[in-house]
Amino acid sequence: MTGIGRVLVIVYAVMALAATGRSFVQIFRQFDEAPLAYALSALAAAVYVLATLALVLAKRSGWYTIAWIAIVFELTGVIVVGALSVFLPDLFPHDTVWSMFGRGYLFIPLVLPVFGIWWLRTHRPARSVQVGERTEVTA
């Protein structure tokens, strides 16, 4: 992986570390104050870890699909949690990673999956096709 793909993976890795650290501290210190918010932060952390790993391994069988699932789930999560935090703020007495569409993370949670989807669409892995006694690689 080179260029923009490498940058994408680095940003995902940073988000994975940030979300994991945040959710660990929130759950350890104040879980009883906002269990839904803190559980969603932990879910977001797990999704960022999975997306990072899947993007790194996207050329391997099955990982490209896992990357798609993780990133679409991430986009859905940030939109749903973002909207709920705006329209039903009582559900989230404390912020999550995806609250207010990722405002606490400079809206990176909202923008990152869009770039991830773009990258996946433009970097499909080649497929190997067995033709007779030779293997051909197709796009």
PDB file of C-alpha atoms in Angstrom:
ATOM      1  CA  MET A   1       0.000   0.000   0.000  1.00  0.00           C
ATOM      2  CA  THR A   2       1.403   3.363  -1.010  1.00  0.00           C
ATOM      3  CA  GLY A   3       0.366   6.985  -1.356  1.00  0.00           C
ATOM      4  CA  ILE A   4      -3.130   7.940  -0.279  1.00  0.00           C
ATOM      5  CA  GLY A   5      -3.862   4.372   0.828  1.00  0.00           C
ATOM      6  CA  ARG A   6      -1.028   4.520   3.335  1.00  0.00           C
ATOM      7  CA  VAL A   7      -2.270   7.888   4.642  1.00  0.00           C
ATOM      8  CA  LEU A   8      -5.780   6.441   4.953  1.00  0.00           C
ATOM      9  CA  VAL A   9      -4.481   3.499   6.991  1.00  0.00           C
ATOM     10  CA  ILE A  10      -2.451   5.822   9.232  1.00  0.00           C
ATOM     11  CA  VAL A  11      -5.497   8.016   9.928  1.00  0.00           C
ATOM     12  CA  TYR A  12      -7.589   4.913  10.664  1.00  0.00           C
ATOM     13  CA  ALA A  13      -4.876   3.639  13.023  1.00  0.00           C
ATOM     14  CA  VAL A  14      -4.758   6.981  14.848  1.00  0.00           C
ATOM     15  CA  MET A  15      -8.555   6.970  15.174  1.00  0.00           C
ATOM     16  CA  ALA A  16      -8.416   3.370  16.442  1.00  0.00           C
ATOM     17  CA  LEU A  17      -5.892   4.331  19.116  1.00  0.00           C
ATOM     18  CA  ALA A  18      -7.747   7.511  20.098  1.00  0.00           C
ATOM     19  CA  ALA A  19     -11.157   5.833  20.263  1.00  0.00           C
ATOM     20  CA  THR A  20      -9.774   2.830  22.149  1.00  0.00           C
ATOM     21  CA  GLY A  21      -8.042   5.037  24.692  1.00  0.00           C
ATOM     22  CA  ARG A  22     -11.066   7.257  25.129  1.00  0.00           C
ATOM     23  CA  SER A  23     -13.509   4.390  25.531  1.00  0.00           C
ATOM     24  CA  PHE A  24     -11.238   2.556  27.976  1.00  0.00           C
ATOM     25  CA  VAL A  25     -10.957   5.616  30.228  1.00  0.00           C
ATOM     26  CA  GLN A  26     -14.680   6.386  29.941  1.00  0.00           C
ATOM     27  CA  ILE A  27     -15.735   2.831  30.758  1.00  0.00           C
ATOM     28  CA  PHE A  28     -13.220   2.440  33.573  1.00  0.00           C
ATOM     29  CA  ARG A  29     -14.006   5.770  35.274  1.00  0.00           C
ATOM     30  CA  GLN A  30     -17.613   6.728  34.518  1.00  0.00           C
ATOM     31  CA  PHE A  31     -19.512   3.870  32.868  1.00  0.00           C
ATOM     32  CA  ASP A  32     -22.494   4.231  35.211  1.00  0.00           C
ATOM     33  CA  GLU A  33     -22.966   7.885  34.162  1.00  0.00           C
ATOM     34  CA  ALA A  34     -23.508   7.203  30.456  1.00  0.00           C
ATOM     35  CA  PRO A  35     -23.423   3.488  29.631  1.00  0.00           C
ATOM     36  CA  LEU A  36     -24.901   3.877  26.129  1.00  0.00           C
ATOM     37  CA  ALA A  37     -22.460   6.601  25.125  1.00  0.00           C
ATOM     38  CA  TYR A  38     -19.452   4.738  26.477  1.00  0.00           C
ATOM     39  CA  ALA A  39     -20.517   1.432  24.951  1.00  0.00           C
ATOM     40  CA  LEU A  40     -20.863   3.206  21.590  1.00  0.00           C
ATOM     41  CA  SER A  41     -17.368   4.666  22.004  1.00  0.00           C
ATOM     42  CA  ALA A  42     -16.058   1.132  22.566  1.00  0.00           C
ATOM     43  CA  LEU A  43     -17.964  -0.080  19.496  1.00  0.00           C
ATOM     44  CA  ALA A  44     -16.492   2.761  17.432  1.00  0.00           C
ATOM     45  CA  ALA A  45     -13.010   1.801  18.649  1.00  0.00           C
ATOM     46  CA  ALA A  46     -13.549  -1.823  17.613  1.00  0.00           C
ATOM     47  CA  VAL A  47     -14.797  -0.717  14.191  1.00  0.00           C
ATOM     48  CA  TYR A  48     -11.740   1.518  13.674  1.00  0.00           C
ATOM     49  CA  VAL A  49      -9.402  -1.331  14.652  1.00  0.00           C
ATOM     50  CA  LEU A  50     -11.185  -3.741  12.285  1.00  0.00           C
ATOM     51  CA  ALA A  51     -11.241  -1.194   9.444  1.00  0.00           C
ATOM     52  CA  THR A  52      -7.521  -0.496   9.873  1.00  0.00           C
ATOM     53  CA  LEU A  53      -6.657  -4.176   9.775  1.00  0.00           C
ATOM     54  CA  ALA A  54      -8.993  -4.853   6.840  1.00  0.00           C
ATOM     55  CA  LEU A  55      -7.554  -1.974   4.799  1.00  0.00           C
ATOM     56  CA  VAL A  56      -4.016  -3.231   5.378  1.00  0.00           C
ATOM     57  CA  LEU A  57      -5.035  -6.753   4.325  1.00  0.00           C
ATOM     58  CA  ALA A  58      -7.543  -5.721   1.616  1.00  0.00           C
ATOM     59  CA  LYS A  59      -5.596  -7.499  -1.145  1.00  0.00           C
ATOM     60  CA  ARG A  60      -6.059 -10.837   0.633  1.00  0.00           C
ATOM     61  CA  SER A  61      -9.109 -12.997   0.136  1.00  0.00           C
ATOM     62  CA  GLY A  62     -12.108 -11.819   2.143  1.00  0.00           C
ATOM     63  CA  TRP A  63     -10.486  -8.786   3.753  1.00  0.00           C
ATOM     64  CA  TYR A  64     -11.661  -6.425   1.001  1.00  0.00           C
ATOM     65  CA  THR A  65     -15.254  -7.379   1.860  1.00  0.00           C
ATOM     66  CA  ILE A  66     -14.571  -6.987   5.584  1.00  0.00           C
ATOM     67  CA  ALA A  67     -13.151  -3.502   4.883  1.00  0.00           C
ATOM     68  CA  TRP A  68     -16.358  -2.591   3.045  1.00  0.00           C
ATOM     69  CA  ILE A  69     -18.548  -3.864   5.869  1.00  0.00           C
ATOM     70  CA  ALA A  70     -16.533  -2.088   8.572  1.00  0.00           C
ATOM     71  CA  ILE A  71     -16.410   1.239   6.730  1.00  0.00           C
ATOM     72  CA  VAL A  72     -20.090   1.236   5.748  1.00  0.00           C
ATOM     73  CA  PHE A  73     -20.955   0.318   9.349  1.00  0.00           C
ATOM     74  CA  GLU A  74     -18.752   3.180  10.525  1.00  0.00           C
ATOM     75  CA  LEU A  75     -20.464   5.687   8.210  1.00  0.00           C
ATOM     76  CA  THR A  76     -23.892   4.443   9.291  1.00  0.00           C
ATOM     77  CA  GLY A  77     -22.873   4.676  12.949  1.00  0.00           C
ATOM     78  CA  VAL A  78     -21.559   8.220  12.716  1.00  0.00           C
ATOM     79  CA  ILE A  79     -24.688   9.366  10.859  1.00  0.00           C
ATOM     80  CA  VAL A  80     -27.143   7.628  13.194  1.00  0.00           C
ATOM     81  CA  VAL A  81     -25.354   8.498  16.448  1.00  0.00           C
ATOM     82  CA  GLY A  82     -24.631  12.003  15.146  1.00  0.00           C
ATOM     83  CA  ALA A  83     -28.301  12.590  14.319  1.00  0.00           C
ATOM     84  CA  LEU A  84     -29.507  11.094  17.599  1.00  0.00           C
ATOM     85  CA  SER A  85     -27.077  13.246  19.569  1.00  0.00           C
ATOM     86  CA  VAL A  86     -28.462  16.337  17.842  1.00  0.00           C
ATOM     87  CA  PHE A  87     -32.179  15.502  18.011  1.00  0.00           C
ATOM     88  CA  LEU A  88     -32.275  13.430  21.233  1.00  0.00           C
ATOM     89  CA  PRO A  89     -29.385  14.800  23.308  1.00  0.00           C
ATOM     90  CA  ASP A  90     -30.746  13.206  26.499  1.00  0.00           C
ATOM     91  CA  LEU A  91     -29.687   9.812  25.113  1.00  0.00           C
ATOM     92  CA  PHE A  92     -26.072  10.963  25.223  1.00  0.00           C
ATOM     93  CA  PRO A  93     -25.335  12.862  28.448  1.00  0.00           C
ATOM     94  CA  HIS A  94     -21.639  12.440  27.582  1.00  0.00           C
ATOM     95  CA  ASP A  95     -20.050  12.498  24.145  1.00  0.00           C
ATOM     96  CA  THR A  96     -19.145   9.439  22.131  1.00  0.00           C
ATOM     97  CA  VAL A  97     -16.629   9.295  19.302  1.00  0.00           C
ATOM     98  CA  TRP A  98     -19.514   9.681  16.840  1.00  0.00           C
ATOM     99  CA  SER A  99     -21.550  12.300  18.786  1.00  0.00           C
ATOM    100  CA  MET A 100     -22.424  15.420  16.829  1.00  0.00           C
ATOM    101  CA  PHE A 101     -20.994  13.668  13.743  1.00  0.00           C
ATOM    102  CA  GLY A 102     -17.549  13.444  15.313  1.00  0.00           C
ATOM    103  CA  ARG A 103     -17.274  17.073  16.379  1.00  0.00           C
ATOM    104  CA  GLY A 104     -14.878  16.146  19.200  1.00  0.00           C
ATOM    105  CA  TYR A 105     -12.540  14.681  16.587  1.00  0.00           C
ATOM    106  CA  LEU A 106     -12.765  17.601  14.128  1.00  0.00           C
ATOM    107  CA  PHE A 107     -15.443  15.732  12.121  1.00  0.00           C
ATOM    108  CA  ILE A 108     -12.865  13.176  10.995  1.00  0.00           C
ATOM    109  CA  PRO A 109     -15.299  10.338  11.879  1.00  0.00           C
ATOM    110  CA  LEU A 110     -17.755  11.777   9.346  1.00  0.00           C
ATOM    111  CA  VAL A 111     -15.246  12.361   6.545  1.00  0.00           C
ATOM    112  CA  LEU A 112     -12.992   9.326   7.005  1.00  0.00           C
ATOM    113  CA  PRO A 113     -15.456   6.625   5.890  1.00  0.00           C
ATOM    114  CA  VAL A 114     -16.271   8.641   2.759  1.00  0.00           C
ATOM    115  CA  PHE A 115     -12.583   8.560   1.827  1.00  0.00           C
ATOM    116  CA  GLY A 116     -12.437   4.893   2.813  1.00  0.00           C
ATOM    117  CA  ILE A 117     -15.318   4.045   0.497  1.00  0.00           C
ATOM    118  CA  TRP A 118     -13.715   6.057  -2.309  1.00  0.00           C
ATOM    119  CA  TRP A 119     -10.417   4.227  -1.818  1.00  0.00           C
ATOM    120  CA  LEU A 120     -12.092   0.804  -1.790  1.00  0.00           C
ATOM    121  CA  ARG A 121     -14.020   1.624  -4.975  1.00  0.00           C
ATOM    122  CA  THR A 122     -10.895   2.750  -6.807  1.00  0.00           C
ATOM    123  CA  HIS A 123      -8.577   0.000  -5.518  1.00  0.00           C
ATOM    124  CA  ARG A 124     -10.380  -3.270  -6.044  1.00  0.00           C
ATOM    125  CA  PRO A 125      -8.079  -6.254  -5.623  1.00  0.00           C
ATOM    126  CA  ALA A 126      -7.253  -8.254  -8.736  1.00  0.00           C
ATOM    127  CA  ARG A 127      -8.907 -11.655  -9.019  1.00  0.00           C
ATOM    128  CA  SER A 128      -7.057 -14.792 -10.058  1.00  0.00           C
ATOM    129  CA  VAL A 129      -8.869 -16.882 -12.657  1.00  0.00           C
ATOM    130  CA  GLN A 130      -7.792 -20.417 -13.543  1.00  0.00           C
ATOM    131  CA  VAL A 131      -7.766 -20.824 -17.340  1.00  0.00           C
ATOM    132  CA  GLY A 132      -6.686 -24.252 -18.421  1.00  0.00           C
ATOM    133  CA  GLU A 133      -3.241 -24.776 -16.940  1.00  0.00           C
ATOM    134  CA  ARG A 134      -2.400 -21.120 -16.390  1.00  0.00           C
ATOM    135  CA  THR A 135      -3.627 -18.516 -13.912  1.00  0.00           C
ATOM    136  CA  GLU A 136      -4.656 -15.105 -15.179  1.00  0.00           C
ATOM    137  CA  VAL A 137      -5.121 -12.018 -13.039  1.00  0.00           C
ATOM    138  CA  THR A 138      -8.141  -9.872 -13.852  1.00  0.00           C
ATOM    139  CA  ALA A 139      -9.295  -6.566 -12.474  1.00  0.00           C
TER     140      ALA A 139
END
